[in-house]
Short mmCIF file of C-alpha atoms in Angstrom, two decimals:
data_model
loop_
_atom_site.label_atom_id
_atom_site.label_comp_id
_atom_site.label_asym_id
_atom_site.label_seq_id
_atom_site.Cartn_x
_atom_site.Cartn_y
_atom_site.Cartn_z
CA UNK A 1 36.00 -13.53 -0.18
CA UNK A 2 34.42 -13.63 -3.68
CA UNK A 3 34.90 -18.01 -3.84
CA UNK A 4 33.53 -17.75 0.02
CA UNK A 5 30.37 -15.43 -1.68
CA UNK A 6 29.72 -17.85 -4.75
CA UNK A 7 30.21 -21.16 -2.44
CA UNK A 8 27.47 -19.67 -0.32
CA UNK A 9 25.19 -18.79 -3.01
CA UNK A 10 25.43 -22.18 -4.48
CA UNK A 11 24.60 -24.03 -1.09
CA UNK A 12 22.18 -21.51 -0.83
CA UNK A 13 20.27 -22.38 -4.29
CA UNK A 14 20.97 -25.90 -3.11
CA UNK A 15 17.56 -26.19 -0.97
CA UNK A 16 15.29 -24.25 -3.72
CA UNK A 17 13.76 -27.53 -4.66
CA UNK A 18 15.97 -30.40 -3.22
CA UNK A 19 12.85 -31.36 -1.25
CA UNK A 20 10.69 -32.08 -4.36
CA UNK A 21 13.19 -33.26 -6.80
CA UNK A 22 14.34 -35.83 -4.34
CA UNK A 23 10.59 -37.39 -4.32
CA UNK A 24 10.58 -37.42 -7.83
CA UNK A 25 13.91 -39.20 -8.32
CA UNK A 26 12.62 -41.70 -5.28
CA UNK A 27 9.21 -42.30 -7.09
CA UNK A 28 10.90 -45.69 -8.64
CA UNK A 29 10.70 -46.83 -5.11
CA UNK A 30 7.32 -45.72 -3.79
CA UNK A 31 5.25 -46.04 -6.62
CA UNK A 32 5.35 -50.24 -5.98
CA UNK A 33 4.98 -49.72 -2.35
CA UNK A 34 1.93 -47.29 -1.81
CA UNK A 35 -1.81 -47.70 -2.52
CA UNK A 36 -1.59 -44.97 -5.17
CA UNK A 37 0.38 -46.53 -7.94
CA UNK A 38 1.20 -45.57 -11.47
CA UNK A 39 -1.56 -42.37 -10.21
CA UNK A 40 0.96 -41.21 -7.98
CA UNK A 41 3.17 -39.04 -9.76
CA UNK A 42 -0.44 -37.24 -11.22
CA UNK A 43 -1.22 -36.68 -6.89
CA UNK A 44 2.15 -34.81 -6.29
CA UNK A 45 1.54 -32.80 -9.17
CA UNK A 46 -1.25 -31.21 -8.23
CA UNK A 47 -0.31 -31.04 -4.61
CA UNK A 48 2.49 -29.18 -5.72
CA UNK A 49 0.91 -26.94 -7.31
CA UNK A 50 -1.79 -26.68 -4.55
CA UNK A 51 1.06 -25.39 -2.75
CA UNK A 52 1.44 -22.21 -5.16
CA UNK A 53 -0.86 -20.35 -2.43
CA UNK A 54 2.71 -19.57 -1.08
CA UNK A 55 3.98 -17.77 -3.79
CA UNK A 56 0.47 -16.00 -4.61
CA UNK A 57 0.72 -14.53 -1.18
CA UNK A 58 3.97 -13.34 -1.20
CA UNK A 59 3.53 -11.92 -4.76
CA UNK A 60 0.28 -10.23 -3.81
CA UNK A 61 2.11 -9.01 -0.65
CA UNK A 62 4.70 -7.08 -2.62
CA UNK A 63 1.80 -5.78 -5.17
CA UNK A 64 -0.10 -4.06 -2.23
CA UNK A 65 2.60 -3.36 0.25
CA UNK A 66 5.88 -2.67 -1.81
CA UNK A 67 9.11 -2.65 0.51
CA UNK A 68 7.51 -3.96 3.36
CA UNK A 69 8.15 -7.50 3.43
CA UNK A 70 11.12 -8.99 5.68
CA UNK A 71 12.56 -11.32 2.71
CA UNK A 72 15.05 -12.70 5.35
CA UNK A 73 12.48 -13.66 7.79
CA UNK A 74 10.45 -15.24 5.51
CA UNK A 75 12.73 -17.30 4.23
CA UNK A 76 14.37 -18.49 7.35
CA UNK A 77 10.76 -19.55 8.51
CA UNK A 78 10.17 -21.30 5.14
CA UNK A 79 13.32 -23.27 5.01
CA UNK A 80 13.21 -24.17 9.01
CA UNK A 81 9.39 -25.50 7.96
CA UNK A 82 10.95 -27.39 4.99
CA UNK A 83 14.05 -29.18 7.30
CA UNK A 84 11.05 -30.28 9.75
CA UNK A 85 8.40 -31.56 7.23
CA UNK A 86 11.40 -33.56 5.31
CA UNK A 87 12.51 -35.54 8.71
CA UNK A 88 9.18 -36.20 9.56
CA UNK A 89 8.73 -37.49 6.16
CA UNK A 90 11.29 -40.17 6.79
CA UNK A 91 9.15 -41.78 9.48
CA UNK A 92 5.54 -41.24 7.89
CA UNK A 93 5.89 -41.60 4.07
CA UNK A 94 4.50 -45.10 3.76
CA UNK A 95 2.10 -44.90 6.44
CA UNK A 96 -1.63 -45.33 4.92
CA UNK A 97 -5.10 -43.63 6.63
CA UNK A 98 -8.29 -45.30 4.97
CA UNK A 99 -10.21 -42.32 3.54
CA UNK A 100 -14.18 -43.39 1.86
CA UNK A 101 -13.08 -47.23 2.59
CA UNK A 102 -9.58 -46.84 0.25
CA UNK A 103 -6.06 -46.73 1.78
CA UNK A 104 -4.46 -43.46 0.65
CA UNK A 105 -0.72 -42.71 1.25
CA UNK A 106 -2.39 -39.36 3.49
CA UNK A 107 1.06 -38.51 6.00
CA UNK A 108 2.85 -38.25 2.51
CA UNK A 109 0.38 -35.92 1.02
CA UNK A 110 0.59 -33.53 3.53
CA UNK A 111 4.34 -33.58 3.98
CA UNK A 112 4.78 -33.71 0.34
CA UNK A 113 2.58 -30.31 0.24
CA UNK A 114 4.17 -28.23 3.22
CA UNK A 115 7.35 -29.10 1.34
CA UNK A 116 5.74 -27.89 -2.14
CA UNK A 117 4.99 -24.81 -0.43
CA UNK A 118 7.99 -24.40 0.59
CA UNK A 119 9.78 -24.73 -2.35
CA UNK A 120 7.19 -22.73 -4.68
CA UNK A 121 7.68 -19.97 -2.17
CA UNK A 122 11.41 -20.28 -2.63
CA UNK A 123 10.57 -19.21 -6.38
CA UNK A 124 9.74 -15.61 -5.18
CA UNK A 125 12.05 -14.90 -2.43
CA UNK A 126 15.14 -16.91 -3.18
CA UNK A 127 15.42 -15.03 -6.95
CA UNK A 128 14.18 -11.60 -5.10
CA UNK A 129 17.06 -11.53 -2.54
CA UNK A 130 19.88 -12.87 -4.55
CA UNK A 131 19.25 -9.14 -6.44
CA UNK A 132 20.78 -7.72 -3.11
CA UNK A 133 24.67 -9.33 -4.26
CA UNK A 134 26.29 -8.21 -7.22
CA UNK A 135 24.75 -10.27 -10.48
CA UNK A 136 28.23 -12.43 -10.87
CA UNK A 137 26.40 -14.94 -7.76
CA UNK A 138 23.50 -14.98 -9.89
CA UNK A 139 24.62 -18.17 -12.07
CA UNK A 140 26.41 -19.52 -8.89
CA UNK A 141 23.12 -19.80 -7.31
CA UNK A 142 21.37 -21.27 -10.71
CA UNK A 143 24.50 -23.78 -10.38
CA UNK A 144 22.73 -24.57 -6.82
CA UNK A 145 19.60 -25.08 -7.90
CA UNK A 146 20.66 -27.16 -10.34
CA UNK A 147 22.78 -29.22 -7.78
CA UNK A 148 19.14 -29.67 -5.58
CA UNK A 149 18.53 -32.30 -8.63
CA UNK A 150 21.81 -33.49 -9.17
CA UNK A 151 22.75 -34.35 -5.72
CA UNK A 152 19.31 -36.27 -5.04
CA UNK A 153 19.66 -37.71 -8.41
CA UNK A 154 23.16 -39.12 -7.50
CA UNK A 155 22.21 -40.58 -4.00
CA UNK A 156 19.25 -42.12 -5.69
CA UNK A 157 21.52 -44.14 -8.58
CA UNK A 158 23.77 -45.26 -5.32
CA UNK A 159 20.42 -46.16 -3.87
CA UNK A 160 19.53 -48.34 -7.18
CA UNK A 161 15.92 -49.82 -7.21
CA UNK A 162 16.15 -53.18 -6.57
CA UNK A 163 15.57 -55.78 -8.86
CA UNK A 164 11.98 -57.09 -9.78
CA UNK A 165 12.08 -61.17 -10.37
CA UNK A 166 8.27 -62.43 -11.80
CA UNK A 167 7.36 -65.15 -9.60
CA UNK A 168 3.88 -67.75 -9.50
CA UNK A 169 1.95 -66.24 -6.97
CA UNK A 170 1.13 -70.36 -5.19
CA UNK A 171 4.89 -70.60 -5.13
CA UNK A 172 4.94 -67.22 -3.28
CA UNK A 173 2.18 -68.43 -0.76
CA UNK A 174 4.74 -70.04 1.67
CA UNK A 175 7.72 -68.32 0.61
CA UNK A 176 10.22 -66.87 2.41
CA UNK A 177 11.30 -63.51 1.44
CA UNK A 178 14.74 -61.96 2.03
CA UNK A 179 15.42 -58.81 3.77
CA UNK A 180 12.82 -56.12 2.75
CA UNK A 181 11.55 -57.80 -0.21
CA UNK A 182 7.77 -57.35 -0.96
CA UNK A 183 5.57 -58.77 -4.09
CA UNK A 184 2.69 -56.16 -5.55
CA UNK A 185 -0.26 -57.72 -6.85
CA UNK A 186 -0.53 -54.51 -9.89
CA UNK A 187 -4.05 -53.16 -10.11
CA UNK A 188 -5.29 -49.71 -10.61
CA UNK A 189 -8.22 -49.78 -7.87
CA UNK A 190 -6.04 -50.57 -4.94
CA UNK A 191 -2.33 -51.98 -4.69
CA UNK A 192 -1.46 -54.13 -1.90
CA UNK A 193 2.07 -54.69 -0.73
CA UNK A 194 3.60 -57.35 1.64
CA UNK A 195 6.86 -56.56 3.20
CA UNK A 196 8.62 -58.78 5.09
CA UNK A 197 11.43 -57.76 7.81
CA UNK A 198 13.81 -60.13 8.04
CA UNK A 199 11.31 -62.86 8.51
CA UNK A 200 9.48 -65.61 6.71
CA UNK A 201 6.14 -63.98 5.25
CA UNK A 202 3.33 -66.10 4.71
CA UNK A 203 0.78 -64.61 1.67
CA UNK A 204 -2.73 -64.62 2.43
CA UNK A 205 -4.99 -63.67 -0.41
CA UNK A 206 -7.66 -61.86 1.45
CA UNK A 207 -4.68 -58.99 1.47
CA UNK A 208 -6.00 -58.57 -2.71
CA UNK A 209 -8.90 -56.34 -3.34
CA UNK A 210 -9.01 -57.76 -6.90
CA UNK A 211 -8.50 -61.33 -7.52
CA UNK A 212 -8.58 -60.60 -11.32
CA UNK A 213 -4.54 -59.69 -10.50
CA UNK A 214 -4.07 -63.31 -9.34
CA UNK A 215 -5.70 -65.81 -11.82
CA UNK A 216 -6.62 -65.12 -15.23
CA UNK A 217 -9.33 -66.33 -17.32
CA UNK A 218 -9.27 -69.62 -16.70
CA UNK A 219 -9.10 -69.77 -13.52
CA UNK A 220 -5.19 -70.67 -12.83
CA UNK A 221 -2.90 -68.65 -10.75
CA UNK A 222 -0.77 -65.95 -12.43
CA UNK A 223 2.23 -64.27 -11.86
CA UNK A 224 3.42 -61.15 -9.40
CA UNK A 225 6.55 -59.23 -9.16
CA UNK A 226 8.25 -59.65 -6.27
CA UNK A 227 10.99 -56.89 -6.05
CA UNK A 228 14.46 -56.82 -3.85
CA UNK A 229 15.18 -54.03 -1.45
CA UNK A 230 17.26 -51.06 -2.98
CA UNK A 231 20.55 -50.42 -1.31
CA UNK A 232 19.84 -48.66 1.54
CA UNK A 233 16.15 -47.50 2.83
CA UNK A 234 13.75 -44.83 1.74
CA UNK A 235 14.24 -43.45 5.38
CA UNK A 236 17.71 -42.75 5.05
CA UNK A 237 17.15 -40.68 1.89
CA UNK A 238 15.13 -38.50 3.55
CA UNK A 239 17.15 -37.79 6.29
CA UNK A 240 19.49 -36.81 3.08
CA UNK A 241 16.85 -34.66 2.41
CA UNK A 242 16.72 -32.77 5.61
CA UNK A 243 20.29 -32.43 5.63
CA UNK A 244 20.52 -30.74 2.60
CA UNK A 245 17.65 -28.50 3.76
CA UNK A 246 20.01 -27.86 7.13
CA UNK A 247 22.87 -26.74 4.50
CA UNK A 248 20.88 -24.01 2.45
CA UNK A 249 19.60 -22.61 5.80
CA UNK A 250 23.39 -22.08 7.13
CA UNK A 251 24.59 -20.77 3.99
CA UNK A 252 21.67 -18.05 3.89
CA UNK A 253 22.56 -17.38 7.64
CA UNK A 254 25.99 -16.56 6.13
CA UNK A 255 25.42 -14.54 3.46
CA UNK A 256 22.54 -12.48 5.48
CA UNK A 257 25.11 -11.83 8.41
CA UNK A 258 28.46 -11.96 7.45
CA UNK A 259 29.90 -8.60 6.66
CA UNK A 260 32.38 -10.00 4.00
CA UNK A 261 29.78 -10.36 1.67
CA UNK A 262 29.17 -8.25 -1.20
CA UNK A 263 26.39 -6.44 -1.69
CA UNK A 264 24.29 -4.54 -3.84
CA UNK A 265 24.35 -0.45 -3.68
CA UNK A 266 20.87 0.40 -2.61
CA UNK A 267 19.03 3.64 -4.17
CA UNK A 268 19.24 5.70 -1.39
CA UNK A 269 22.50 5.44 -1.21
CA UNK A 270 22.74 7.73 -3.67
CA UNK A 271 20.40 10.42 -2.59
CA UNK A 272 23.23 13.05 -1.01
CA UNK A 273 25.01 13.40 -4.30
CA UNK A 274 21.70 14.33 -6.09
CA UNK A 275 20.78 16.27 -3.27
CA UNK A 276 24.39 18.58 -4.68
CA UNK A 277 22.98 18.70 -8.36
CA UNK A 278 23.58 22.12 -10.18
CA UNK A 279 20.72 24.15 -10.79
CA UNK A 280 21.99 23.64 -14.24
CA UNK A 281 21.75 19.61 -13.66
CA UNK A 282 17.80 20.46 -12.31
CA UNK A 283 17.19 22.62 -15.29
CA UNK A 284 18.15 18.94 -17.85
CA UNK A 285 16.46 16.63 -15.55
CA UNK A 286 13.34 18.57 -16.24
CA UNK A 287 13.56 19.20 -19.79
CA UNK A 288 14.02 15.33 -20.36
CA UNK A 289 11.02 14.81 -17.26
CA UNK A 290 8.74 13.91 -20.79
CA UNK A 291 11.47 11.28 -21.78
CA UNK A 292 11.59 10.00 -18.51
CA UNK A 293 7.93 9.15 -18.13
CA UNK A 294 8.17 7.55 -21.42
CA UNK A 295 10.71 5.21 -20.77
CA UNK A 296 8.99 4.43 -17.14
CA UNK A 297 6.21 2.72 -19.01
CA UNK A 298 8.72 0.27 -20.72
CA UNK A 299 9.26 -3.00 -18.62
CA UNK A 300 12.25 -3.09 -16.33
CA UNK A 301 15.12 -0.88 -17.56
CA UNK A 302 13.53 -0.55 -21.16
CA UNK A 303 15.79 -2.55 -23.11
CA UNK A 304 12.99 -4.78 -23.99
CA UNK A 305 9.42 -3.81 -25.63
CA UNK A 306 6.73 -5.46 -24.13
CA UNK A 307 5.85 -7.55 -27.39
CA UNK A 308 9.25 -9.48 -26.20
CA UNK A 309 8.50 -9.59 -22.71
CA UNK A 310 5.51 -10.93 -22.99
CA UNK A 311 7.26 -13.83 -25.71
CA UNK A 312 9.81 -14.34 -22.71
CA UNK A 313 7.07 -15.15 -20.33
CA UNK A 314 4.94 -17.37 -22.59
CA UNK A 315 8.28 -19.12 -23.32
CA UNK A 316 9.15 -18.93 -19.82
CA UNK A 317 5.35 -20.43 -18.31
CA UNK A 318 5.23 -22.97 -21.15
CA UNK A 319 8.85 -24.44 -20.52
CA UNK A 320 7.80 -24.88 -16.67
CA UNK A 321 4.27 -26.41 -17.42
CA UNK A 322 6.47 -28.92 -19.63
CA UNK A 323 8.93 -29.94 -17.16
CA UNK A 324 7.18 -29.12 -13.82
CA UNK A 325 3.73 -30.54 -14.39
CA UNK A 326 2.94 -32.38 -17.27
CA UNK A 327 5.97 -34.53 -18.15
CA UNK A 328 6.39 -35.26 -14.69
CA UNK A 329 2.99 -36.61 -13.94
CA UNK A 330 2.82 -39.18 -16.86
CA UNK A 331 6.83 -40.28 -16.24
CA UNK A 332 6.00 -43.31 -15.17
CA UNK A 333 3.34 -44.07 -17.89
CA UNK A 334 6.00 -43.10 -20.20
CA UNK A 335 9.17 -45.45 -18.80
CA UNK A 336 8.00 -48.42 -16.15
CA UNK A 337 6.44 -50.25 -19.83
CA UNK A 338 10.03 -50.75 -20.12
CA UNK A 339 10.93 -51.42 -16.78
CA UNK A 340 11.33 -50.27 -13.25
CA UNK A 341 14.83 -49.80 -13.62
CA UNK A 342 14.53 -47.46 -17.23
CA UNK A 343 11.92 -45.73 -14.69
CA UNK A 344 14.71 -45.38 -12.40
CA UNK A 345 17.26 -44.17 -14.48
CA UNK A 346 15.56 -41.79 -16.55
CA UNK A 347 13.98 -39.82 -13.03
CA UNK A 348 17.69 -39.91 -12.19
CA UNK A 349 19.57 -38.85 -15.35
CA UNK A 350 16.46 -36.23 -16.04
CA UNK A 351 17.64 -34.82 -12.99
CA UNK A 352 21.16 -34.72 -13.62
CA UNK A 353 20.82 -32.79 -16.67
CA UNK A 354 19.09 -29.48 -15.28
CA UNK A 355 22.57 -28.72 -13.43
CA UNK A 356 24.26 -29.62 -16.57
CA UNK A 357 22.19 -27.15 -18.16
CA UNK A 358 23.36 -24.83 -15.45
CA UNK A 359 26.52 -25.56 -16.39
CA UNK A 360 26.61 -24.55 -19.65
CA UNK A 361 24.87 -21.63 -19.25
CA UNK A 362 28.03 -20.70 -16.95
CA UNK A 363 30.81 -20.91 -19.32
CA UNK A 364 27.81 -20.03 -22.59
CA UNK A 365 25.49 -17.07 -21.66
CA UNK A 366 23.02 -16.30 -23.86
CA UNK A 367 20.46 -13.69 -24.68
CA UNK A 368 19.64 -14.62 -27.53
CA UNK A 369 15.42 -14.62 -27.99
CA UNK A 370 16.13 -16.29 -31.31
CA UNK A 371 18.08 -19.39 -30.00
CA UNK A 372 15.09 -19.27 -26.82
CA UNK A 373 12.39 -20.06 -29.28
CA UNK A 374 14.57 -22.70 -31.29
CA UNK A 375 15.47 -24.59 -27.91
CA UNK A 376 11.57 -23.96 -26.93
CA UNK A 377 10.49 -25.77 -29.97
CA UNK A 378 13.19 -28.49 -30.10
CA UNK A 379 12.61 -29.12 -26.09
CA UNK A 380 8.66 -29.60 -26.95
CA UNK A 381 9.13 -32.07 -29.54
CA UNK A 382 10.99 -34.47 -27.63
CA UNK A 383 8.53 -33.92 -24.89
CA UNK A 384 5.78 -34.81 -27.44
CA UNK A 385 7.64 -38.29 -28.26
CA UNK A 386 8.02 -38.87 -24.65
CA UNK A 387 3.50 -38.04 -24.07
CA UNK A 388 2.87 -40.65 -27.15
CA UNK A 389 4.95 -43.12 -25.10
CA UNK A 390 2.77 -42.68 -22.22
CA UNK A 391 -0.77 -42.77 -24.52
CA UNK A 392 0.24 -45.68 -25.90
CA UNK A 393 1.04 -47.25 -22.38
CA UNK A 394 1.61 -49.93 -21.39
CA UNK A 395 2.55 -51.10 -24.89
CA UNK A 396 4.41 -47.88 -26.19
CA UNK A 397 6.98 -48.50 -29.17
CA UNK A 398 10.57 -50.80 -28.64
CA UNK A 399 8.87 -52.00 -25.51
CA UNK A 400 10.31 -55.19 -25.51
CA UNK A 401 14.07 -53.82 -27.17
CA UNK A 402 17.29 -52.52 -25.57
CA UNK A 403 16.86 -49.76 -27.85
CA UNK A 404 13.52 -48.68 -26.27
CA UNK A 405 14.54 -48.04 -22.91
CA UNK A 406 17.72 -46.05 -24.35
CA UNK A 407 15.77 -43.69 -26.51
CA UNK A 408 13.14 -43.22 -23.79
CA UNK A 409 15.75 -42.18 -20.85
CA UNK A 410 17.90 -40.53 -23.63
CA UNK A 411 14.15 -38.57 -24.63
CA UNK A 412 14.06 -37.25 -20.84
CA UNK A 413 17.61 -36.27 -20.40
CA UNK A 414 17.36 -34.04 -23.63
CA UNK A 415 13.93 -32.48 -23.03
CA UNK A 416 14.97 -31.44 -19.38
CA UNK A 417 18.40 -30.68 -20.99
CA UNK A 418 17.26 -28.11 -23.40
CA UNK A 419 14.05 -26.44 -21.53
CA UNK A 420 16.25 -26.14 -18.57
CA UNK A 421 18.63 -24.46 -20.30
CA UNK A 422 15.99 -22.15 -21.41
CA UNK A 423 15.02 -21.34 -18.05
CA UNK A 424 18.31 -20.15 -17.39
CA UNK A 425 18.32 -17.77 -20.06
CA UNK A 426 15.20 -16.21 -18.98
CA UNK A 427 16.81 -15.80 -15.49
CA UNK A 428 19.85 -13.91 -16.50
CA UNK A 429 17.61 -12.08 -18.66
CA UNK A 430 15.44 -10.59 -15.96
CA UNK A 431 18.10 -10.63 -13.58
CA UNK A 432 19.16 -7.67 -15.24
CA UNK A 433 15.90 -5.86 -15.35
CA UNK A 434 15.50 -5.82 -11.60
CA UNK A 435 14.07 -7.16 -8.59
CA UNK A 436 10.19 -6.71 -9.34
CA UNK A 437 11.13 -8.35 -13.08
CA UNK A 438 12.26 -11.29 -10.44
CA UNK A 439 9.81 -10.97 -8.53
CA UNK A 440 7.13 -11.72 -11.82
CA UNK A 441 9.89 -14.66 -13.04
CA UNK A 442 9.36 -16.70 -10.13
CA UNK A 443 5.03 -15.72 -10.20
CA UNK A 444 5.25 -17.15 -14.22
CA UNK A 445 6.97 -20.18 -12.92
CA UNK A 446 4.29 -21.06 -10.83
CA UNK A 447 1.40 -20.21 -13.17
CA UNK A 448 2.94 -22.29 -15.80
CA UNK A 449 3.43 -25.66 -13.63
CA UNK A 450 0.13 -24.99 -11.75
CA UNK A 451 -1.75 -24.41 -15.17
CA UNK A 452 0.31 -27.46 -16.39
CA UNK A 453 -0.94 -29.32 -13.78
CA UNK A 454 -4.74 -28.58 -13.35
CA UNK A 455 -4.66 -29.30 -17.52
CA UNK A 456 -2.69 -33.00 -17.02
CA UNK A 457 -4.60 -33.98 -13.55
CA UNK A 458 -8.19 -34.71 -15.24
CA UNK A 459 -6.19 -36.48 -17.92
CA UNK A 460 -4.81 -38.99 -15.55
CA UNK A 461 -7.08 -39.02 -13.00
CA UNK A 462 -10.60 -38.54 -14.46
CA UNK A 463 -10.73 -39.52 -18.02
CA UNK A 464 -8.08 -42.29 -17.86
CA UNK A 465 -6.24 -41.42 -20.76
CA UNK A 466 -3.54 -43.45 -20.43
CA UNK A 467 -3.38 -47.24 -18.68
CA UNK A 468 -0.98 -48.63 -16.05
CA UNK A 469 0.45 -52.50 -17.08
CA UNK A 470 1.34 -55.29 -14.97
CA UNK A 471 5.03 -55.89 -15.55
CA UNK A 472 4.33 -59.65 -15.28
CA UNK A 473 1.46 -60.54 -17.30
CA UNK A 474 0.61 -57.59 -19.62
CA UNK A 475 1.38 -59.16 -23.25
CA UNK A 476 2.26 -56.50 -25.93
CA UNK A 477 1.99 -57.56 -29.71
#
């Protein structure tokens, strides 16, 4: 039963954060189609993180009541609310409520959050009861949250993104546009998108808040993308989604109730055989009672000193600020200069590589704090390329070369290659220093991306660091 145990634990790591990291990888295809544009990757962000009031309760909730939280019941309510909110996602995610006189994308923003929540939570009960099997399912559950990226990721390349053709917007006035085509006039105030459903779509201009998009200086009409539909809907991929989400609930059903399963011996069980100690036994135990109270005050089971545990939390909240919160929320800053479909394919192949990363760290455990901080460093430098690419948006370097896209998509593989792997490290690490050193894993992971994210939001948002492009008429020296 021990390939039944570690099938289980992987489907079971499989809905830790399939929910989010299947938005991200569908971003190519709903940044063009909602009101938000380039901003929205910055909105999820936050959201996400807004969504970290989960985790704070549950990690307060084990602070001032230790033991008493059901762990099983709370995560068989958090998945069943994560299954619901991603199939009613599949019928609301483009729909638009006008909030202060702008359209905002507001079904998605609230779906997008209940499923944050439920994957944040995830971060501090998932780890938490995995400590209950023996630590051999711990990387086969790592290998399933991995696969939540990977398998999104994967759908999303079959999906593709369509293909964007530039076309003069008075030719576009009575033309007819195939399938689910639509043409997005690109503007940072308000973006406007006209689908058409099988039909002939006549354009009327009144649908453009800013005519600026339209004509240019002189006066004469300019150019707007007009982009084919991907290969099968948005819809379907989120009832993908909610399957998925379906899948890691059975397999924790499994592993909860089926007796075959391994499990951890508990304390207690224990407690008759000391109960037999020798009065000689009683007489050491209290003569090393000093010894005892020393090591008690060391973190976990004392094999680190706190000097190192608090360098594998730093290393551990700055990794997931990185790839959580701040690379994610300029990505498409960083990429569409060069094209929706480099955008595509590096939220894709970013994705692929964090089970990769899994992977390795499989078949090439490490503990090494030496190699952490030399992956640390070498995962934040390629994330620093990949933030000048964004600054200098929409005219970052190679723009207009092959080589460009390449090193950009090649840039996110690598930095979520190597930080991932990192994360990994930190896991098995803690794994072995108990379930409250789990506990305070998944709590760091959440500081990190929500500290990454309240840093990166004002950034985007407020001071408009860094500048969207229109892919048809933006000219780049």
């Amino acid at each position: 039963m021990s390939l039944l145990t570690h099938v289980l634990a992987c489907l079971f790591g499989l809905g830790s954060w399939v929910t989010i990291c299947g938005i991200w990888v569908e971003l190519p295809l709903l940044v063009p189609q909602l009101p938000e544009g380039w901003y929205l990757p910055s909105y999820l962000s936050i959201l996400i993180q807004l969504a970290n009031v989960g985790p704070l309760c549950v990690t307060l909730a084990h602070r001032l009541r230790p033991g008493k939280l059901n762990e099983s019941a709370l995560i068989y309510s958090i998945v069943s609310l994560g299954a619901v909110a991603t199939f009613l996602m599949a019928f609301f995610w483009s729909q638009t409520v006008e909030v202060g006189g702008v359209h905002r994308s507001l079904p998605l923003f609230v779906l997008a959050f209940l499923v944050s929540a439920v994957d944040c939570t995830s971060s501090v009960t998932f780890l938490p009861f995995m400590n209950r099997l023996p630590p051999v399912y711990l990387t086969s559950y790592f290998v399933g949250e991995g696969l939540s990226g990977l398998l999104p990721a994967l759908v999303a390349l079959a999906q593709g993104v369509g293909v964007m053709h530039c076309v003069n917007a008075t030719t576009l006035r009575h033309a007819s546009l195939p399938g689910n085509a639509s043409w997005e006039p690109s503007t940072q105030t308000e973006l406007t998108v006209l689908s058409a459903n099988n039909s002939t779509a006549e354009w009327d201009s009144s649908l453009v808040s800013n005519a600026s998009v339209l004509t240019d200086v002189a006066g004469s009409v300019g150019l707007v993308p007009l982009y084919q539909p991907a290969s099968f809907s948005a819809k379907a991929f989120f009832f993908f989604l909610t399957a998925m989400m379906l899948v890691c609930l059975g397999a924790f059903l499994l592993l909860n109730c089926l007796p075959c399963v391994p499990r951890e011996p508990s304390p207690s069980s224990n407690g008759s055989q000391g109960r037999k100690a020798s009065k000689a036994e009683q007489t050491f135990m209290i003569s090393s009672a000093s010894s005892k109270l020393r090591s008690n005050r060391r973190f976990g089971t004392g094999r680190y000193s706190w000097p190192e545990i608090v360098y594998i939390f730093v290393v551990l909240a700055w990794a997931n600020a990185l790839t959580n919160a701040v690379l994610p929320s300029v990505q498409s800053y960083s990429c569409l200069p060069y094209g929706n479909v480099t955008y595509h394919w590096s939220a894709t192949m970013a994705a692929v590589a964090n089970p990769v990363a899994c992977f390795i760290a499989m078949f090439f455990p490490r503990r090494s704090l030496l190699l952490m901080g030399i992956l640390t460093v070498t995962g934040s430098a390629i994330g620093a390329y990949i933030m000048g690419m964004a600054v200098l948006s929409p005219c970052p370097l190679l723009v207009h070369d092959i080589a460009g896209s390449v090193i950009i998509v090649g840039a996110w593989v690598l930095f979520v290659l190597t930080l991932s792997y990192v994360k990994v490290i930190i896991g098995v690490i803690l794994r072995d220093e108990g379930h409250s050193a789990l506990v305070w894993c998944g709590a760091v992971v959440q500081l990190g991306s929500m500290i990454g994210a309240f840093t990166i939001f004002p950034l985007v948002n407020v001071y408009s660091l860094f500048k969207s492009g229109d892919p048809c008429n933006t000219q780049c020296l």
